[in-house]
XYZ file of C-alpha atoms in Angstrom:
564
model
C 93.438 60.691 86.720
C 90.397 61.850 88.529
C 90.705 63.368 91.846
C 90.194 60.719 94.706
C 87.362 63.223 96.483
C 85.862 62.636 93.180
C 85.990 59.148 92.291
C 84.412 58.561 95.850
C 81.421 61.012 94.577
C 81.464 58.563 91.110
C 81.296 55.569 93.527
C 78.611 56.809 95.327
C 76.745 57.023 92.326
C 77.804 53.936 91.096
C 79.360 55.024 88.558
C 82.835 53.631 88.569
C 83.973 49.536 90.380
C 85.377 49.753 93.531
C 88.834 48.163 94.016
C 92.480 49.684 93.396
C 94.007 50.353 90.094
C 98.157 50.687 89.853
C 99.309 53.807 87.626
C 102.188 52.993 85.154
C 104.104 55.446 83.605
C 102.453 55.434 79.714
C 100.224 57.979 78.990
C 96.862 57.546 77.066
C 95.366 60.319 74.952
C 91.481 60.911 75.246
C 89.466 62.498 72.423
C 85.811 63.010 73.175
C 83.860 64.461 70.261
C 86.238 64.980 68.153
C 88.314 67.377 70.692
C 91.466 66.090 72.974
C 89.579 66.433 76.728
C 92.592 68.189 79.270
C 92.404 65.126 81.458
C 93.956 62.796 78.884
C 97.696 62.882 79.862
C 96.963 62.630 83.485
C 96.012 58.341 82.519
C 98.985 56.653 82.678
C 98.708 52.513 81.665
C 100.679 50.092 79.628
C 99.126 49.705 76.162
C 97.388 46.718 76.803
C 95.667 47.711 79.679
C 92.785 49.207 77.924
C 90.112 48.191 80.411
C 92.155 50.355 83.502
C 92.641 53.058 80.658
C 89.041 53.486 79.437
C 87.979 53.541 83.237
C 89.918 56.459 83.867
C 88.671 57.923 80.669
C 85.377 57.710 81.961
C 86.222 59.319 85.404
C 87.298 62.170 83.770
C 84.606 62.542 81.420
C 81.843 62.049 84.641
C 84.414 64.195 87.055
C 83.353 66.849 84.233
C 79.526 66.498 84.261
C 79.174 64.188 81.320
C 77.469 60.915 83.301
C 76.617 58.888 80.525
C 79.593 59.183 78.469
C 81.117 55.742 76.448
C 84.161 54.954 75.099
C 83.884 53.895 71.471
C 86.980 53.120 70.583
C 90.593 52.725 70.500
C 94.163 52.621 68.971
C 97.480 52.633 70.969
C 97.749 55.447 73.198
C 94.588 57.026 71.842
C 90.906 56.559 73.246
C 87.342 58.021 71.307
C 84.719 58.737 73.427
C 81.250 59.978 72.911
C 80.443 62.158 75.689
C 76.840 62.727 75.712
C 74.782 65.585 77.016
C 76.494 67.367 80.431
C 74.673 66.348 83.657
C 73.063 69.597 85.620
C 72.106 70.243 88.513
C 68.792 69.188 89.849
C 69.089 70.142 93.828
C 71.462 71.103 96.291
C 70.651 70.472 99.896
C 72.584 70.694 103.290
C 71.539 68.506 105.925
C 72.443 68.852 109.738
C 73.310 72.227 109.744
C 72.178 74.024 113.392
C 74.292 76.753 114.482
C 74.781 78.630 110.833
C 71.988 79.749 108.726
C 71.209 77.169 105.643
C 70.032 79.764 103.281
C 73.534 81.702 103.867
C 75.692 78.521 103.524
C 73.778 77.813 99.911
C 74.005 80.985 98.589
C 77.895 80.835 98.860
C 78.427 77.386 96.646
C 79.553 77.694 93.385
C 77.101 74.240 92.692
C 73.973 75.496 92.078
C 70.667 74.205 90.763
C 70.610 74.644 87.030
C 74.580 74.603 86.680
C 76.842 71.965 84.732
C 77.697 68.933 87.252
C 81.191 69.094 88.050
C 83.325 67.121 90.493
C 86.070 69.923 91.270
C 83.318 72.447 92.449
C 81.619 69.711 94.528
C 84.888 69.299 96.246
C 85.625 73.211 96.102
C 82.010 73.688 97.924
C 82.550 70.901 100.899
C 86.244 72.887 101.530
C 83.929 76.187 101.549
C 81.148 74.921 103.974
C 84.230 73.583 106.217
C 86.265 77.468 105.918
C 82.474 78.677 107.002
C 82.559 76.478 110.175
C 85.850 77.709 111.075
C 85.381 80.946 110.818
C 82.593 80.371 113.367
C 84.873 78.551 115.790
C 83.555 74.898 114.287
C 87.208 73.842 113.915
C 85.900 70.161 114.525
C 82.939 70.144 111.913
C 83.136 67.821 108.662
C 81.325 68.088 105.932
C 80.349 64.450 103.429
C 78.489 64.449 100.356
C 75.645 61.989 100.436
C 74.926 59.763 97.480
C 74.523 61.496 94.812
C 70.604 60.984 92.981
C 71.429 60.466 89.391
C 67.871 60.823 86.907
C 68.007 60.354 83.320
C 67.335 63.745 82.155
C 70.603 63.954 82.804
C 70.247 65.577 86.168
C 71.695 65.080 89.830
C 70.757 65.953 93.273
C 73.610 67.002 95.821
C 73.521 66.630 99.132
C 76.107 67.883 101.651
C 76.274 65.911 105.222
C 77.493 68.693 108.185
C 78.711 67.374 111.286
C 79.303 70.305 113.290
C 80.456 68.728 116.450
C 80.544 71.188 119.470
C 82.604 74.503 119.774
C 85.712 73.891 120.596
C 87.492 76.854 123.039
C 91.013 78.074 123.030
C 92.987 76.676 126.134
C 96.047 78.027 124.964
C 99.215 79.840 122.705
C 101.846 77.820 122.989
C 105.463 79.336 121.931
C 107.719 76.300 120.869
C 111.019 77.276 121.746
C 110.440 80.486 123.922
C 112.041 79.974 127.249
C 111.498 83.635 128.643
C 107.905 84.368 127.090
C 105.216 84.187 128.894
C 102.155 82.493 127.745
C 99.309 84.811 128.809
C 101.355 87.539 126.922
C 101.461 85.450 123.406
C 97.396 85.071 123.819
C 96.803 88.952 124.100
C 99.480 89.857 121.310
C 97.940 86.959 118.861
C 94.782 88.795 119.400
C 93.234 85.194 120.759
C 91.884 84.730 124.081
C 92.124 81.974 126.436
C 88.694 80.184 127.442
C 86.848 81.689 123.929
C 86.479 80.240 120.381
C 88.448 81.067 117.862
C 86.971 82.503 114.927
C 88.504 83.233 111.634
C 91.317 81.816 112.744
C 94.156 83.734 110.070
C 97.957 82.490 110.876
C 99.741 85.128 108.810
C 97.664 87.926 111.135
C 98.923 85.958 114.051
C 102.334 85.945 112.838
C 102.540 89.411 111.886
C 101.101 90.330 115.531
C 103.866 89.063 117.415
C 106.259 90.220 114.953
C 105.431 93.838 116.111
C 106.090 93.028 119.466
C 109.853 92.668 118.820
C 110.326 89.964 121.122
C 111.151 87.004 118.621
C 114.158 87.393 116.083
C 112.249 84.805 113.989
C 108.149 83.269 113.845
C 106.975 80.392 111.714
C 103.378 79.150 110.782
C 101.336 79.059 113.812
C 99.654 75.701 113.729
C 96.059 75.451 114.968
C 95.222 71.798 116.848
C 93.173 70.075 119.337
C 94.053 67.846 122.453
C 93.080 64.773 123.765
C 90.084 67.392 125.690
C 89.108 68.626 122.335
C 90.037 72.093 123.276
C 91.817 74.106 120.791
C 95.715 74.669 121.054
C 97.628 77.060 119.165
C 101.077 76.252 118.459
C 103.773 78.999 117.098
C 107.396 77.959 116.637
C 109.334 81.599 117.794
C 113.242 82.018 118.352
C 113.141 84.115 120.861
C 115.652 88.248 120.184
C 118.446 88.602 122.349
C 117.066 89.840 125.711
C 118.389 93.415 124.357
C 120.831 95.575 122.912
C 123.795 98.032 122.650
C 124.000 101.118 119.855
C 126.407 103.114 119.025
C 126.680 105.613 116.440
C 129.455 108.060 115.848
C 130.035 110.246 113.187
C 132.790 112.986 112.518
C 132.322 116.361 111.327
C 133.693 119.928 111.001
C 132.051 122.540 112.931
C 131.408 126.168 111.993
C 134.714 127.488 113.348
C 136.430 124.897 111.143
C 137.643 122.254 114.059
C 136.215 118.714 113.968
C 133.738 117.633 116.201
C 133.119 113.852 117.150
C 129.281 113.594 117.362
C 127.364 110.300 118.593
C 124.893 108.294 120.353
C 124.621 105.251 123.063
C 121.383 103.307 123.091
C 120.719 100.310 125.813
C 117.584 98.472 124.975
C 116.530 96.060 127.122
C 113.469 93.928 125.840
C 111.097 91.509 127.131
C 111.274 92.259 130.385
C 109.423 89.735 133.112
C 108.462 88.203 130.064
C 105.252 90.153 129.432
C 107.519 92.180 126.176
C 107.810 94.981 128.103
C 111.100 97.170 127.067
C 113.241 99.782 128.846
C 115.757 102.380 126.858
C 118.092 104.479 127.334
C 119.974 107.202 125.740
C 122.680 109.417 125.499
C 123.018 111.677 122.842
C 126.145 113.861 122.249
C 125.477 116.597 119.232
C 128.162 119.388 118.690
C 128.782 122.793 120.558
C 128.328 121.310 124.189
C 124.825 120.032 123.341
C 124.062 116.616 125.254
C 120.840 115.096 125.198
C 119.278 111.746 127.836
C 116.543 110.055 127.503
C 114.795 107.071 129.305
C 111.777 105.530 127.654
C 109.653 102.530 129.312
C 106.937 100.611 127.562
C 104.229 97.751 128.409
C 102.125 96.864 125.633
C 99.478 95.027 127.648
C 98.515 96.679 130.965
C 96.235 94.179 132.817
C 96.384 91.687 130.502
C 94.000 94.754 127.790
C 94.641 95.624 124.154
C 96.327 98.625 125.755
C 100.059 99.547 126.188
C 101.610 102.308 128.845
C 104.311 103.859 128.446
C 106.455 106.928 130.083
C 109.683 108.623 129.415
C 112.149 111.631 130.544
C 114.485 113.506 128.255
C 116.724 115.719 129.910
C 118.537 118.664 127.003
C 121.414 120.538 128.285
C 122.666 123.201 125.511
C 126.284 124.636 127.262
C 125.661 126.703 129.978
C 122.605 128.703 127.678
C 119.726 126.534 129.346
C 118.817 123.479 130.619
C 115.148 121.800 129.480
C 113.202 118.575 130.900
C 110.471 116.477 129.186
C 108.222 114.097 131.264
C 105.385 112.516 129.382
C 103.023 109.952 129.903
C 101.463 107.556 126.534
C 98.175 105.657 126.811
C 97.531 103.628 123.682
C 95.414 101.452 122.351
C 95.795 98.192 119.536
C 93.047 97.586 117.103
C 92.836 95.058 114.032
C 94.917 95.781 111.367
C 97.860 96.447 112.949
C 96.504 100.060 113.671
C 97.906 101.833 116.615
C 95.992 104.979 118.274
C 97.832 106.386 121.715
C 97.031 109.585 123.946
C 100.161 111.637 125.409
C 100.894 113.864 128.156
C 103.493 115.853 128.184
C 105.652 118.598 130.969
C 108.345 120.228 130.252
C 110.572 122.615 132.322
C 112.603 124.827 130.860
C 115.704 126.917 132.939
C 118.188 129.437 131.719
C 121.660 128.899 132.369
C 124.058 131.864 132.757
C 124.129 132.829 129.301
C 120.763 131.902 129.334
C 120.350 135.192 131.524
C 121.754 137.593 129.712
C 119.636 140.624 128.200
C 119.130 140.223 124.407
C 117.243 143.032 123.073
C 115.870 144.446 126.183
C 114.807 141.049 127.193
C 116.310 137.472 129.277
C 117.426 135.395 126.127
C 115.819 132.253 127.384
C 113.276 132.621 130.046
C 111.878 130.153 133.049
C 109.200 128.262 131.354
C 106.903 125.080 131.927
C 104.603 123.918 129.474
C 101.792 121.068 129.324
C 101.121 119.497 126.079
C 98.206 116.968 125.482
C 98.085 114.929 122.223
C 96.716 112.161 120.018
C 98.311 109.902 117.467
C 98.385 107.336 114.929
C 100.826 104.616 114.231
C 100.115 102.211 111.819
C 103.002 99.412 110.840
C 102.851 96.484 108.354
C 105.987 95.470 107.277
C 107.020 92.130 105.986
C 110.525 92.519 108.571
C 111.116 94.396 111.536
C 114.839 94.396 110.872
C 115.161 94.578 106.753
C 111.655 95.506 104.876
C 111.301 94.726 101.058
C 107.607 95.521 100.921
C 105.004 97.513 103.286
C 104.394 100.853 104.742
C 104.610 102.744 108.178
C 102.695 105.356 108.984
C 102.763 107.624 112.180
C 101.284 111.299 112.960
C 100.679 113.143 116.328
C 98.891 116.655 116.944
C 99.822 118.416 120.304
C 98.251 121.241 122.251
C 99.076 123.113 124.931
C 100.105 126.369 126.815
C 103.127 127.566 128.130
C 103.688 129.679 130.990
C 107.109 131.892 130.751
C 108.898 134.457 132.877
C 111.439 136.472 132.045
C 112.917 139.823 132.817
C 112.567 143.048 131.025
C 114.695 145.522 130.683
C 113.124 149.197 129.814
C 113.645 152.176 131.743
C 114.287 149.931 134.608
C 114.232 146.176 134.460
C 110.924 143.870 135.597
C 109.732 140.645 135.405
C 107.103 139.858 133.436
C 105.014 136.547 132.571
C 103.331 135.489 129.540
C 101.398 132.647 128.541
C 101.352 130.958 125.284
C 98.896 128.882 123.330
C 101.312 126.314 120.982
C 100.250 123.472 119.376
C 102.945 121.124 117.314
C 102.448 118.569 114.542
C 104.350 115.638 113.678
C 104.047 113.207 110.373
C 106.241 110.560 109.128
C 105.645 107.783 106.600
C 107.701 105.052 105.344
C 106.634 102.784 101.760
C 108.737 99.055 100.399
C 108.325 98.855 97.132
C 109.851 95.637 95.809
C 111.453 96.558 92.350
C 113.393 93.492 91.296
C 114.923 90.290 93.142
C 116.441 91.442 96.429
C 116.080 95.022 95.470
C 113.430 97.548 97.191
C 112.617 100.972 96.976
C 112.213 103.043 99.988
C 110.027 106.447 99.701
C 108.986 108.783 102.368
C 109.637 111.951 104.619
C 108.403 113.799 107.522
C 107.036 116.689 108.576
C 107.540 118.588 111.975
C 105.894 122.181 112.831
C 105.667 124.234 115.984
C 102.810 127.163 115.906
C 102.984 129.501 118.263
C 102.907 134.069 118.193
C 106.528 133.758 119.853
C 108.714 131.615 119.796
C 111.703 130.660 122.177
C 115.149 129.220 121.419
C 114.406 126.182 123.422
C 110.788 125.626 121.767
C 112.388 125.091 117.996
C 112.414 122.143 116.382
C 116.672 120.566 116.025
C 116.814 119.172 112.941
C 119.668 117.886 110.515
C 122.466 115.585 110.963
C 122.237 111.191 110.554
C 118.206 110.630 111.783
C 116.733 113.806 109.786
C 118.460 115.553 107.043
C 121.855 113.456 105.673
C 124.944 115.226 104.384
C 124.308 118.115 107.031
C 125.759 118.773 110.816
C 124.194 116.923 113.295
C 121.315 119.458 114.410
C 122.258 122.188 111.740
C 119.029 124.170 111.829
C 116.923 124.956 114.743
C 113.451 126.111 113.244
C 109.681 125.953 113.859
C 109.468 124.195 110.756
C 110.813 121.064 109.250
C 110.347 118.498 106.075
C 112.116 116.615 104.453
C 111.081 114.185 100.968
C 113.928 111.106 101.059
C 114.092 108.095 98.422
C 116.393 104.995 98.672
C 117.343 102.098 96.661
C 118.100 99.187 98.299
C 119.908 95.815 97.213
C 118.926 93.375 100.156
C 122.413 91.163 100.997
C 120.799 88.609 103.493
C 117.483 88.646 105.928
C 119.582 91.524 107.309
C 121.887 93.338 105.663
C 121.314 95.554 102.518
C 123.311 97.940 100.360
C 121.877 101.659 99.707
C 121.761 104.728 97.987
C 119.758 107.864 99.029
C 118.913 111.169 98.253
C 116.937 113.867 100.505
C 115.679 116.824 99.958
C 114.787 119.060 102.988
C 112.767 121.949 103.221
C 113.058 124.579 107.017
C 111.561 127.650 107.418
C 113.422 129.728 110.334
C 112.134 132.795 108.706
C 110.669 133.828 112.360
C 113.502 133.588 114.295
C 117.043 134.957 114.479
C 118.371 132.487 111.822
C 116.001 134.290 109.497
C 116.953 131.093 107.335
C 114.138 129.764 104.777
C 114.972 127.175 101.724
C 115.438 123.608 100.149
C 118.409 121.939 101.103
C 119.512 118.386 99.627
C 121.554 115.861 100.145
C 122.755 112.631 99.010
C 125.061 109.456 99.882
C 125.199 105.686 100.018
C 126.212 103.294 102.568
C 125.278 99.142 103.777
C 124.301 97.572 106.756
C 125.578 93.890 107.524
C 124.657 91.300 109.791
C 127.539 90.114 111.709
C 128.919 87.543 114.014
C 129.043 90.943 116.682
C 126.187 92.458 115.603
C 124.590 94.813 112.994
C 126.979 97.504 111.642
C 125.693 100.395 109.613
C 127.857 102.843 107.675
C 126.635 105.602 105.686
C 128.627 108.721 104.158
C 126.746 112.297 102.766
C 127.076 114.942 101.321
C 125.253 118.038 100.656
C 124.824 119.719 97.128
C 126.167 122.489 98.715
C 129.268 121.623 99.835
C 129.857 117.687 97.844
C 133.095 117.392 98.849
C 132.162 117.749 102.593
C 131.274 113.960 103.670
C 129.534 113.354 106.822
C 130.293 109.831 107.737
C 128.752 107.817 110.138
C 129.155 104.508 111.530
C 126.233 102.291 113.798
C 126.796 99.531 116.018
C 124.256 97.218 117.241
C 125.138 94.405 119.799
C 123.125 91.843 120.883
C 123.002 91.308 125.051
């Protein structure tokens, strides 16, 4: 049966009766020229309605261009049509368009003069004119088509009616079941602002926006409307994350004197807070040999209501009693389209020796007194599909540093001094992330990272810790301490649930210590498996590797996450 859009164009040209016709469920075939015509099966009438049947025959033949086809005659179920020479297109003409340019909304219709008259394109070009409108902020504009001018050549002339009405402005984005959100902050993450028109209005861009943000645990559709002041309203449907969470990872593993070692980590993340989606962490970090790491990271991703997020943090290392080094940085950043990220840092660090620290090492204090300041720029760019279990995307995120560090420290010649240095460093950090969906709940996950320090000397407290649960799997947590680090890792995932996945993985990790007193240089892999569920409590991760080195020594590690 022809489209309704199109019988009204047929009606307009008088072309089919007005009044309703009732669809029963017996199909009639249509052959026109000796061909079957793809419309046939959609007529649907009892054998002896033949007048109803032949009408819809005829819509479909006109719905395709032929005007002055006939039926000629009939059996059961069959109709024979002649359909005549196809109708073209005489003119095409927009009337009542103001604020967009005529020529511009022409050019884009598939109905042009000179073309084959067809009812689906007609339709196809009023949806087009309205998508134009939209993307202008004309969310109220309609578009009719006029009566269509039928000649006897064959030949029509189209006309397309615009009402454009005025343009409407965005009062607000409203978050359907957020009770700690605020609503000024879902405007500036949506990327739509209050008081302004909203062009190109794209829901999945919206959608994927907030997503970033972290705040919801789950987004639908946003819906775009307008109330009873014709002002438009933007309407997402959000379950709003916990209000933050608990980590904990431990893992057990033999140090290099042979005795175990319980190594871990505590993370509190607190999120949303004030409602604005700012965030506040903290962590504790406990590696082996007396190494314990803290770190306290704060975050707004909207200062003064701008496309620009702050953030600060402080990491304090203390490695036994050799030294003791802090980190306070500053990030400025900024969010473009596209879900591209671009941030500034600043960074301090203080550096003391403890008493071990001070002992004389080659005619020289093993770890001097240092401060650095570092000044950087970086790129993070995330699209994802999940914040919590990707099948398909990519994340990308590099940073170059520069700076100098001052240093003293005392020599010890043919009587001992203190001397200062100062050192031009600069440090480099990549990591990407692809989804690959492979099969039905199955993804594959490729990437690495890259870390390098450049500097003429380097300290023990300027090299890069790297190994262990985060870096390089199936070796001791912070195994190599070098000025260069990579590492190449694929996994295979079988997704469970919208959270919880099965895995297998294998890394391959290249450091080059060949500068300092490791003097160590070479690939090391590794390999293991492990899941992550969804649970009642909370996420729980376990994973268990192994080196190719040593296969039958398993790191094994096991992750808590708890919802506040």
């Amino acid at each position: 049966m022809l489209h309704h859009t199109h019988r009204i164009l047929l009606l307009a040209a008088g072309l089919l009766p007005a009044g309703p016709i009732e669809a029963q469920p017996i199909a009639w075939d249509l052959i026109a020229a000796g061909r079957p015509m793809p419309c046939a099966t959609e007529s649907r009438w009892p054998p002896d309605s033949i007048r109803y049947a032949a009408l819809d025959a005829l819509s479909c033949l006109q719905g395709h261009g032929f005007l002055f086809a006939r039926i000629d005659s009939h059996r059961v179920g069959t109709l024979y049509a002649t359909p005549g020479p196809p109708a073209t297109i005489a003119t095409v003409r927009i009337a009542g368009a103001a604020a967009l340019d005529k020529l511009t909304l022409l050019s884009g219709l598939s109905s042009q003069p000179g073309r084959t008259f067809d009812a689906a394109a007609v339709e196809s070009d009023a949806q087009a004119l309205v998508r134009a409108y939209a993307d202008e902020g004309y969310h109220l504009a309609r578009i009719t088509v006029g009566e269509i001018d039928v000649s006897e050549q064959p030949a029509v002339g189209l006309t397309f009616i615009v009402d454009e009405g005025h343009l409407p402005l965005l009062r607000e984005v409203s978050l359907l079941g957020a009770e700690r959100t605020r609503k000024g902050f879902a405007s500036r993450m949506s990327g739509l602002r209050e008081g302004l028109p909203v062009r190109s209005f794209d829901p999945l861009a919206i959608r994927a926006r907030l997503e970033e943000t972290e705040v919801f645990s789950a987004i639908d559709t946003p819906i775009l409307g307008v109330d009873a002041d014709t002002m438009i309203v933007v309407q997402v449907p959000v379950t709003e994350a916990p209000p933050g969470a608990f980590d904990l990872v431990l893992g057990y593993e033999r140090s290099r004197t042979g005795r175990g070692a319980l190594v871990g980590s505590g993370h509190l993340f607190l999120r949303n807070l004030f409602g604005y989606g700012r965030t506040l962490s903290l962590a504790l970090h406990r590696a082996p040999g007396q190494v314990s790491r803290i770190s306290v990271h704060a975050r707004d991703p909207s200062v003064f209501g701008l496309p620009v997020s702050l953030g600060a943090q402080f990491e304090g290392l203390q490695q036994d009693s050799t030294y003791g080094k802090r980190v306070y940085g500053l990030e400025l950043g900024h969010r473009f389209e596209g879900r591209l990220h671009v941030f500034g840092t600043v960074t301090r660090e203080v550096t003391r020796p403890g008493l071990t620290g001070l002992q004389i090492v080659g005619g020289q204090q093993r770890i001097p007194i240092a401060t650095a300041l570092f000044a950087g720029l970086g790129v993070r760019v995330r699209s994802v599909d999940s914040g919590v279990n990707p099948r398909s995307g990519f994340v990308v995120e590099t940073s170059v540093e520069n700076g100098r560090k001052d240093r003293t420290q005392r020599i010890v010649r043919a009587d001992t001094t203190e001397e200062s240095t100062r050192l031009q460093q600069a440090r480099l950090g990549a990591s990407v992330r692809v989804f690959i969906p492979t099969a039905s709940r199955q993804t594959l996950v490729a990437g690495g990272e890259t870390r390098l320090l450049r500097s003429r000397e380097f300290d023990e407290s300027d090299l890069i810790r790297f190994g262990g649960a985060n870096s390089l799997r199936g070796y001791d947590e912070e195994r190599f301490r070098v000025p260069f680090a990579s590492r190449v890792t694929v996994e295979y995932r079988y997704l469970l649930d919208r959270a919880s996945h099965a895995l297998a993985f294998f890394d391959l990790g290249y450091v080059d210590g060949s500068r300092t007193s490791e003097s160590l240089r070479g690939f090391f892999p590794g390999f293991g498996a492990g899941f992550q569920l969804d649970t009642d409590a909370g996420l729980i991760s376990v994973t268990a590797a192994a080196s190719t080195q040593a296969p039958s020594e398993v790191r094994a590690h096991l992750g808590i996450s708890l919802g506040l």
